[in-house]
CSV table of C-alpha atoms in Angstrom, one decimal:
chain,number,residue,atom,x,y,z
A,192,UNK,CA,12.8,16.1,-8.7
A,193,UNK,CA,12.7,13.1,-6.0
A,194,UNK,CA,10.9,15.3,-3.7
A,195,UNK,CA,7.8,16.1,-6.0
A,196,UNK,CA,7.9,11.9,-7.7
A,197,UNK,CA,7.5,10.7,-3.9
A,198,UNK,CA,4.9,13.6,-3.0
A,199,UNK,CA,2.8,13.3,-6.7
A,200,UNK,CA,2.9,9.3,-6.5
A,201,UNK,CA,1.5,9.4,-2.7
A,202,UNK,CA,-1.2,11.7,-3.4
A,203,UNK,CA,-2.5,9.8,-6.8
A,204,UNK,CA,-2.3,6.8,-4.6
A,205,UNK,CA,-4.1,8.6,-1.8
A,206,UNK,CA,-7.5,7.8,-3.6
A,207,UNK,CA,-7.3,4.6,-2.7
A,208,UNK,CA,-8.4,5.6,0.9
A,209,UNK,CA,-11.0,7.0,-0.7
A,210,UNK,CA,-12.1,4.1,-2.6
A,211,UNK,CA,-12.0,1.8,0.7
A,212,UNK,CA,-14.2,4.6,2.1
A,213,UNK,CA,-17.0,4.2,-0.9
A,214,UNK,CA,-18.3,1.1,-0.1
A,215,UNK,CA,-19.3,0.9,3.3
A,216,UNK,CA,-21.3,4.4,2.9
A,217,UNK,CA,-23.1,2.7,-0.5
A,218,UNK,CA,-23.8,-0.3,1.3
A,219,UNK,CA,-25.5,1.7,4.4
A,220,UNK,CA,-27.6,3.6,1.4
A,221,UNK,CA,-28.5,1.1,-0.5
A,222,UNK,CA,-29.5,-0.9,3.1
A,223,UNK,CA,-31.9,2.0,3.7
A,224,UNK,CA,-33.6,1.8,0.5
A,225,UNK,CA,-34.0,-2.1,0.3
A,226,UNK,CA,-33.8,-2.5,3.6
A,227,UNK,CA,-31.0,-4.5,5.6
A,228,UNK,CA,-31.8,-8.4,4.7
A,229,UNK,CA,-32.4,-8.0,0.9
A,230,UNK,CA,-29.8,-10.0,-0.8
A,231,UNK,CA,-30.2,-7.0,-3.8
A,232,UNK,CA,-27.5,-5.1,-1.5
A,233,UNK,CA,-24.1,-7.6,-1.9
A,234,UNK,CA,-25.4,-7.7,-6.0
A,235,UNK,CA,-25.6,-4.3,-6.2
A,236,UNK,CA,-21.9,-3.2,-4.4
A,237,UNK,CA,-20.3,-5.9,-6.2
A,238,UNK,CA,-21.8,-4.3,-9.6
A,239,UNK,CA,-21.2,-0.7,-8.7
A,240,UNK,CA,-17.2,-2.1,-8.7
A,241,UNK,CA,-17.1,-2.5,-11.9
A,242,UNK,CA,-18.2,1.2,-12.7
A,243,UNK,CA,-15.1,3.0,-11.6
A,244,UNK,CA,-12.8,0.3,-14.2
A,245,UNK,CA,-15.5,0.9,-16.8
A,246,UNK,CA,-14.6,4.6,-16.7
A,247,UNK,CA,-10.9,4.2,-16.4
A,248,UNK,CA,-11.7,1.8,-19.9
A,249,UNK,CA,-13.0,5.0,-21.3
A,250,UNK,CA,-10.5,7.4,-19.9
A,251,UNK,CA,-7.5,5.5,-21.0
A,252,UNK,CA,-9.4,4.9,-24.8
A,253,UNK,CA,-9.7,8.7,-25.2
A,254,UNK,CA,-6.6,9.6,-23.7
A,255,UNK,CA,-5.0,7.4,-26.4
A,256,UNK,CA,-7.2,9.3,-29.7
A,257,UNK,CA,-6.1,12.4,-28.1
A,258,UNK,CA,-2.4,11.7,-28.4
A,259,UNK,CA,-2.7,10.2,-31.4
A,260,UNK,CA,-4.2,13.2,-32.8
A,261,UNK,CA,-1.7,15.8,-31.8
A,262,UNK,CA,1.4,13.2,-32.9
A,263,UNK,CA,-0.4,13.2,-36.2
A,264,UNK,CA,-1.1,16.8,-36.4
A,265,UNK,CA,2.6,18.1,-35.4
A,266,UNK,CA,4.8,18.8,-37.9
A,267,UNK,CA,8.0,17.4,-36.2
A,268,UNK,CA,6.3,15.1,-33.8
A,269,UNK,CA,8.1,14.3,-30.8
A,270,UNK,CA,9.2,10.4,-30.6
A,271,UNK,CA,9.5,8.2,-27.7
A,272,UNK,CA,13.1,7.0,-27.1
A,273,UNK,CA,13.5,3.2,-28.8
A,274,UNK,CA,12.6,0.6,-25.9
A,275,UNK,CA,16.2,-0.9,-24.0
A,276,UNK,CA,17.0,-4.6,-25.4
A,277,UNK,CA,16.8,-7.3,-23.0
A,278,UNK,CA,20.0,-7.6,-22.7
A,279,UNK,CA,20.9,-4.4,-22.1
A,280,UNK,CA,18.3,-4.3,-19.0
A,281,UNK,CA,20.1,-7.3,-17.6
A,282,UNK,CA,23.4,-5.9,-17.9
A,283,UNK,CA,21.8,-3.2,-15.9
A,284,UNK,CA,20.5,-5.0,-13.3
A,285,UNK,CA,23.5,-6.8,-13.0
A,286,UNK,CA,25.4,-3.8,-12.2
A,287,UNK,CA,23.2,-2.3,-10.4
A,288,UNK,CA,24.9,-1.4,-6.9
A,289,UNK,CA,23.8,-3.2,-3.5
A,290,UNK,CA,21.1,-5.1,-5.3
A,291,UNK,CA,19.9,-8.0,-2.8
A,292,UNK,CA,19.7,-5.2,-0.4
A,293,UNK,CA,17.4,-3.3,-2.4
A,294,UNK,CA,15.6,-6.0,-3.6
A,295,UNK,CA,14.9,-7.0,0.2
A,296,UNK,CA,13.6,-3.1,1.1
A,297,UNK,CA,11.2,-3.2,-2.0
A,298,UNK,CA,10.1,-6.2,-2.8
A,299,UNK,CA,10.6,-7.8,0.6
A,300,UNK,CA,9.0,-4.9,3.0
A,301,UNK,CA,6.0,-4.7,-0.3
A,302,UNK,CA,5.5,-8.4,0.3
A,303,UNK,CA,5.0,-8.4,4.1
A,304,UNK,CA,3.0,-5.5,4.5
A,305,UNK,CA,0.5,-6.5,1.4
A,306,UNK,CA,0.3,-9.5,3.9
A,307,UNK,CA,-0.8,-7.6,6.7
A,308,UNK,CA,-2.5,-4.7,5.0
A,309,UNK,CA,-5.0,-7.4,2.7
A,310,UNK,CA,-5.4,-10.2,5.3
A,311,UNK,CA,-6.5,-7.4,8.1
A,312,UNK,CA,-8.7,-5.3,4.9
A,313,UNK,CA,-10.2,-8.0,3.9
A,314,UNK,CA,-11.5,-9.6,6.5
A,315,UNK,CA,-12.5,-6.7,8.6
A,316,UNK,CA,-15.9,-8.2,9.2
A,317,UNK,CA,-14.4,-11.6,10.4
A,318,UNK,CA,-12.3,-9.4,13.5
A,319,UNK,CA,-15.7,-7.2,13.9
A,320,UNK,CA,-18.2,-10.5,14.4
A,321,UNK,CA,-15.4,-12.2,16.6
A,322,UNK,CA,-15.8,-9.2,18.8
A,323,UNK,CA,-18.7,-8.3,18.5
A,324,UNK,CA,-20.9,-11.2,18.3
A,325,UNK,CA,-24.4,-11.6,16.5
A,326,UNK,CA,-25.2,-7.8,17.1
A,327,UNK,CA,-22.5,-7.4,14.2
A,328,UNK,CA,-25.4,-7.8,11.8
A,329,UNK,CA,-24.5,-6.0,8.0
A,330,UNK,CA,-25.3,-2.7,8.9
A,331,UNK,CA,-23.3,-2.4,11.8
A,332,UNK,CA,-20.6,-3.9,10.1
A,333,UNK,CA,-21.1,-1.3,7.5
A,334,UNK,CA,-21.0,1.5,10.1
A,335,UNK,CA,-18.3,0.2,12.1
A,336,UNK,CA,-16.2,-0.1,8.7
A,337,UNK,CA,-16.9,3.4,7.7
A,338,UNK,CA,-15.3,4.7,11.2
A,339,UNK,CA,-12.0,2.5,10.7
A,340,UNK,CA,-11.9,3.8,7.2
A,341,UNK,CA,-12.2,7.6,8.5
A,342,UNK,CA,-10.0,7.1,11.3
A,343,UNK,CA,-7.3,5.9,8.3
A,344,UNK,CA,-8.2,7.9,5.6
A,345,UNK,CA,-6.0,10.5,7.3
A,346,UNK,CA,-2.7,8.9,7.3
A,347,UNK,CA,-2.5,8.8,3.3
A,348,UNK,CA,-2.3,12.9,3.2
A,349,UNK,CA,0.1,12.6,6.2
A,350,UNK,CA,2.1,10.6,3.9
A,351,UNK,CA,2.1,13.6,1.2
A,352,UNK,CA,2.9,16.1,3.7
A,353,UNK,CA,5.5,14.6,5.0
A,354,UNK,CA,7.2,12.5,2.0
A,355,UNK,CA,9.5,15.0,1.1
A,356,UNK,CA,10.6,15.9,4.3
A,357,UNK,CA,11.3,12.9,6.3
A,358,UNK,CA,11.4,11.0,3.6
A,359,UNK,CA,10.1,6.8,2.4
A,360,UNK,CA,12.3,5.3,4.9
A,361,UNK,CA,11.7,6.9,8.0
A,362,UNK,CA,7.7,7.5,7.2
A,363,UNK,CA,7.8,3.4,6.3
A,364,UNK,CA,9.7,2.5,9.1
A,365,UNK,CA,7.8,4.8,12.0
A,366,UNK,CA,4.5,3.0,10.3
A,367,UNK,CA,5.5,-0.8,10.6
A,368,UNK,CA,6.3,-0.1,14.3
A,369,UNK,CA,3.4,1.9,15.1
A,370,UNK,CA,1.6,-0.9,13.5
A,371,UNK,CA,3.5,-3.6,15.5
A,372,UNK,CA,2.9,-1.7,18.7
A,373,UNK,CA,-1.1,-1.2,18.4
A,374,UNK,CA,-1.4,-4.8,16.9
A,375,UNK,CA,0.3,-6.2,20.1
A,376,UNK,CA,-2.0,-4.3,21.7
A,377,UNK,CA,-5.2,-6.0,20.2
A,378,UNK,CA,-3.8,-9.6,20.4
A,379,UNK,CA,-2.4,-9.1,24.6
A,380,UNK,CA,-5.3,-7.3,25.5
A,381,UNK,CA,-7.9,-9.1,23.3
A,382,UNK,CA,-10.3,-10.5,25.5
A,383,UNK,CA,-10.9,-7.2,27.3
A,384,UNK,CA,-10.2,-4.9,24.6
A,385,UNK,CA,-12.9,-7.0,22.6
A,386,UNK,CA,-15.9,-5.9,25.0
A,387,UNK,CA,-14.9,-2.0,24.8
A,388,UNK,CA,-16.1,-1.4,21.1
A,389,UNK,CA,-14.7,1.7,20.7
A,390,UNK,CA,-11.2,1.0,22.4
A,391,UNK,CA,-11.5,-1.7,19.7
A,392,UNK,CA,-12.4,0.4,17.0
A,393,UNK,CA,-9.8,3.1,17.6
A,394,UNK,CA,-6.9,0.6,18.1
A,395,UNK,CA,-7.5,-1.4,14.4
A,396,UNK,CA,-8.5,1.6,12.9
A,397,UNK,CA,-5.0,3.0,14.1
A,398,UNK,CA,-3.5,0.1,12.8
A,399,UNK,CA,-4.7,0.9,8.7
A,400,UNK,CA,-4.0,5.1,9.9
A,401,UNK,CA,-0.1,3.9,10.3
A,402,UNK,CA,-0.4,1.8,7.6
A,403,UNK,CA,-1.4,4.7,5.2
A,404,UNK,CA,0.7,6.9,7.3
A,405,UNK,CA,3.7,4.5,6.2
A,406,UNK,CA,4.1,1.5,4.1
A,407,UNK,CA,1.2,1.8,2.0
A,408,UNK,CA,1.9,4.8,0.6
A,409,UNK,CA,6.0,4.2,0.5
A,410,UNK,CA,5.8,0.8,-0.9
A,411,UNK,CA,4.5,2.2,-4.2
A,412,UNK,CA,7.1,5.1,-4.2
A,413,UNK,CA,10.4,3.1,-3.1
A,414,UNK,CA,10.8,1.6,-6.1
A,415,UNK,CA,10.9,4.7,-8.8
A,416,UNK,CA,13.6,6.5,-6.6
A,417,UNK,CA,15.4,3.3,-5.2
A,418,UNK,CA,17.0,1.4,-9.0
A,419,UNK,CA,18.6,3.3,-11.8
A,420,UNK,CA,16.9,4.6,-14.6
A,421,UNK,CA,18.1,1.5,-17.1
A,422,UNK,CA,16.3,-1.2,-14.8
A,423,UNK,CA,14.0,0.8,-12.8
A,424,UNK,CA,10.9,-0.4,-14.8
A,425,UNK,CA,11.8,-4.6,-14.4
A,426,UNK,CA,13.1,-3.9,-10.4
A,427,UNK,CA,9.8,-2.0,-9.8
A,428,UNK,CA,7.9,-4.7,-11.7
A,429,UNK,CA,9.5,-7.1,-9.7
A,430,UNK,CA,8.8,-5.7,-6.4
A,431,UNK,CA,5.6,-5.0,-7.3
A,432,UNK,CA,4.7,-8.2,-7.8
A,433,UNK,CA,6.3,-9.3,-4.4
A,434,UNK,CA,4.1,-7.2,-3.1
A,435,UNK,CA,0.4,-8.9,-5.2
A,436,UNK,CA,2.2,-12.5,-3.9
A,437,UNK,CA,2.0,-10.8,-0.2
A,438,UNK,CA,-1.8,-9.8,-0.8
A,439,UNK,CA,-2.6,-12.9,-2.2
A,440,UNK,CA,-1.1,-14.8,0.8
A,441,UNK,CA,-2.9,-12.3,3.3
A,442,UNK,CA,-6.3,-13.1,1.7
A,443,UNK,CA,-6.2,-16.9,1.8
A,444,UNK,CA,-4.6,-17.6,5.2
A,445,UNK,CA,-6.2,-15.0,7.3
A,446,UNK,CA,-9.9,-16.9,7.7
A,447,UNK,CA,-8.4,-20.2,8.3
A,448,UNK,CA,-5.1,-19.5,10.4
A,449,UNK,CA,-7.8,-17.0,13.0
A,450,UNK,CA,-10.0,-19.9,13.0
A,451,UNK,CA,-7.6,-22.5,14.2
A,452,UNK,CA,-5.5,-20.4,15.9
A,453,UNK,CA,-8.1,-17.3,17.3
A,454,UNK,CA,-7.9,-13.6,16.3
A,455,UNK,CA,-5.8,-12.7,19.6
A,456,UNK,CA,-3.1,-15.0,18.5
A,457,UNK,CA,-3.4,-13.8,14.7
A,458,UNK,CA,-2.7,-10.3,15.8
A,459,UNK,CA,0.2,-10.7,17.7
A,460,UNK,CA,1.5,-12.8,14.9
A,461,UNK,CA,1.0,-9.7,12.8
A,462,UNK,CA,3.0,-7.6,14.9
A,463,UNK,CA,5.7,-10.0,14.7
A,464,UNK,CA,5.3,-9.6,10.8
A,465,UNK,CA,5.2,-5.8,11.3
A,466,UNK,CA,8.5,-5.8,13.6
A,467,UNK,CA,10.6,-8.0,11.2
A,468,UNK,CA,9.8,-5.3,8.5
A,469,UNK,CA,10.5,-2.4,10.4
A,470,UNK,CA,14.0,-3.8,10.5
A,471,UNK,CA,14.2,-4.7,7.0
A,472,UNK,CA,13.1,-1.2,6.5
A,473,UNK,CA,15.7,-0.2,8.4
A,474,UNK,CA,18.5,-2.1,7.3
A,475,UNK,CA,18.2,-2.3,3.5
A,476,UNK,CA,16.7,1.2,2.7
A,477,UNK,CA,19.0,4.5,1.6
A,478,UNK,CA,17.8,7.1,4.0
A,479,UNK,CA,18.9,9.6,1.6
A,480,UNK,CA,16.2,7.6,-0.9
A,481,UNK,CA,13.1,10.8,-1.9
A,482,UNK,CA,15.1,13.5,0.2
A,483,UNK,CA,16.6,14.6,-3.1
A,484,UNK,CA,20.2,13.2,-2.5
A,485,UNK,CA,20.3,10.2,-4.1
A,486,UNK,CA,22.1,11.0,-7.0
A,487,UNK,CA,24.7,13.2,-4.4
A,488,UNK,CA,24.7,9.7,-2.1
A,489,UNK,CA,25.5,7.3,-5.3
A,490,UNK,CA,28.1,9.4,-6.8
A,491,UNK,CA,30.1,9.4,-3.6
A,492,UNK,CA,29.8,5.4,-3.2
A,493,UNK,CA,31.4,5.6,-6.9
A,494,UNK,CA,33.9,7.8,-5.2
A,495,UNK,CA,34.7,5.4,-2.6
A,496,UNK,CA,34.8,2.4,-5.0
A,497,UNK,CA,37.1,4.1,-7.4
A,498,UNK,CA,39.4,4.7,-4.1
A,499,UNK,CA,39.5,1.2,-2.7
């Protein structure tokens, strides 16, 4: 049911925190062994990236012999469903209820917060040294990522625990303005908040905790409950790919825009971005939307239709 899709999707995705975690720790191991200058340690953690891929490679191979096996083996093998025509997936589309609206909450909330959420991940390092200064050498970069990633690690099983009960829109939309709030924060208060490292620390690592504990697990889920079942694959595509346009965007104007403009200014410009998307959020997304009523809430807009 919608209930257990939102939950199961958040807690696959929730590995993801763990994966931001895994770099940071190998980079302070492999630092002790070769020692914090050795250029060995960037070749190494950019190597080690390729493992996890090389195993899903493997994974997905024998995943594929196995259910070719048992389709072969079965007497009265059971057949996937023909694929819909084109045409029939526009036609879809096209009659799909409230569309620009929903096309704004997925792909237009994914978009901004990939924005955020990859300029700011990205280019931690670039907020630590403006803060810190020289004494942000690699290891301490290393340590002080490993505490923002703890501090959000968190939020994804948040997310789980609470999917189902508040549901995607409110969890989405209590994240973007928690996020607004504390990057307002960092931006007003930046040139005294920047010489208290830990006040630092716990305000951008509460940034990526509301994040997780918000739009970046309901970004991925929105789109399965949101469309109906004939375009649900194309409308999820498309807002998926919104959202990669977002992260590409975050990752090439961060560096430059904090350099001309100053990483106070950039994060109050990021709580703008989070505050226009907490009232997309609110605006174009079905509250009803992974509560388990959707079905209940489109059948009566039918209703209503039908009557006018």
């Amino acid at each position: 049911n919608a209930k257990d899709r939102g939950q199961s999707v958040a807690l696959v995705f929730s590995m993801q925190g763990v994966g931001y975690l895994a770099p940071p720790l190998l980079c302070l191991l492999l630092g002790a062994i070769f020692g914090a200058d050795n250029t060995m340690i960037w070749r190494l953690l950019l190597g080690f990236g390729f493992l996890p891929a090389l195993y899903l490679m493997w994974l997905r191979k024998k995943y594929k012999d196995e259910k070719a096996a048992s389709l072969t083996s079965s007497d009265d093998p059971v057949r996937a469903p023909p694929a819909a025509e084109k045409g029939e997936v526009w036609k879809a589309i096209k009659s799909e209820r409230s569309l620009f609206r929903k096309l704004v909450g997925t792909a237009g909330s994914w978009l901004l917060f990939d924005i955020l959420f990859y300029g700011n991940t990205l280019f931690q390092p670039v907020v630590l040294t403006a803060a810190f200064g020289d004494s942000e050498d690699v290891m301490a970069t290393a340590v002080d990522t490993t505490i923002i990633n703890l501090l959000s690690l968190p939020g994804y099983f948040v997310s789980v625990f609470f999917i189902g009960k508040l549901g995607p829109k409110y969890i989405q939309a209590q994240g973007f303005i928690m996020m607004a709030v504390l990057y307002f924060i960092i931006g007003f208060g930046w040139d005294s908040i920047k010489n208290t490292k830990v006040l630092l620390l716990l305000l951008y690592g509460g940034t990526f905790f509301f994040a997780n504990f918000g739009p970046n697990s309901t970004t991925f889920v929105l789109p399965s409950m949101t469309y109906s079942p004939k375009c649900r694959s194309t409308l999820n595509g498309i807002s998926a790919a919104a959202g990669k346009l977002g992260a590409f965007l975050g990752a090439t104007m961060f560096e430059p825009l904090s350099e001309s403009l100053g990483n106070d200014t950039i994060m109050i410009i990021c709580g703008g971005v989070a505050l226009v998307s907490f009232v997309i959020t609110l605006w174009s997304i079905d509250g009803n939307v992974g509560r388990g009523n959707e079905q209940k809430s489109e059948e009566e807009e039918e209703e209503k239709e039908q009557m006018v």
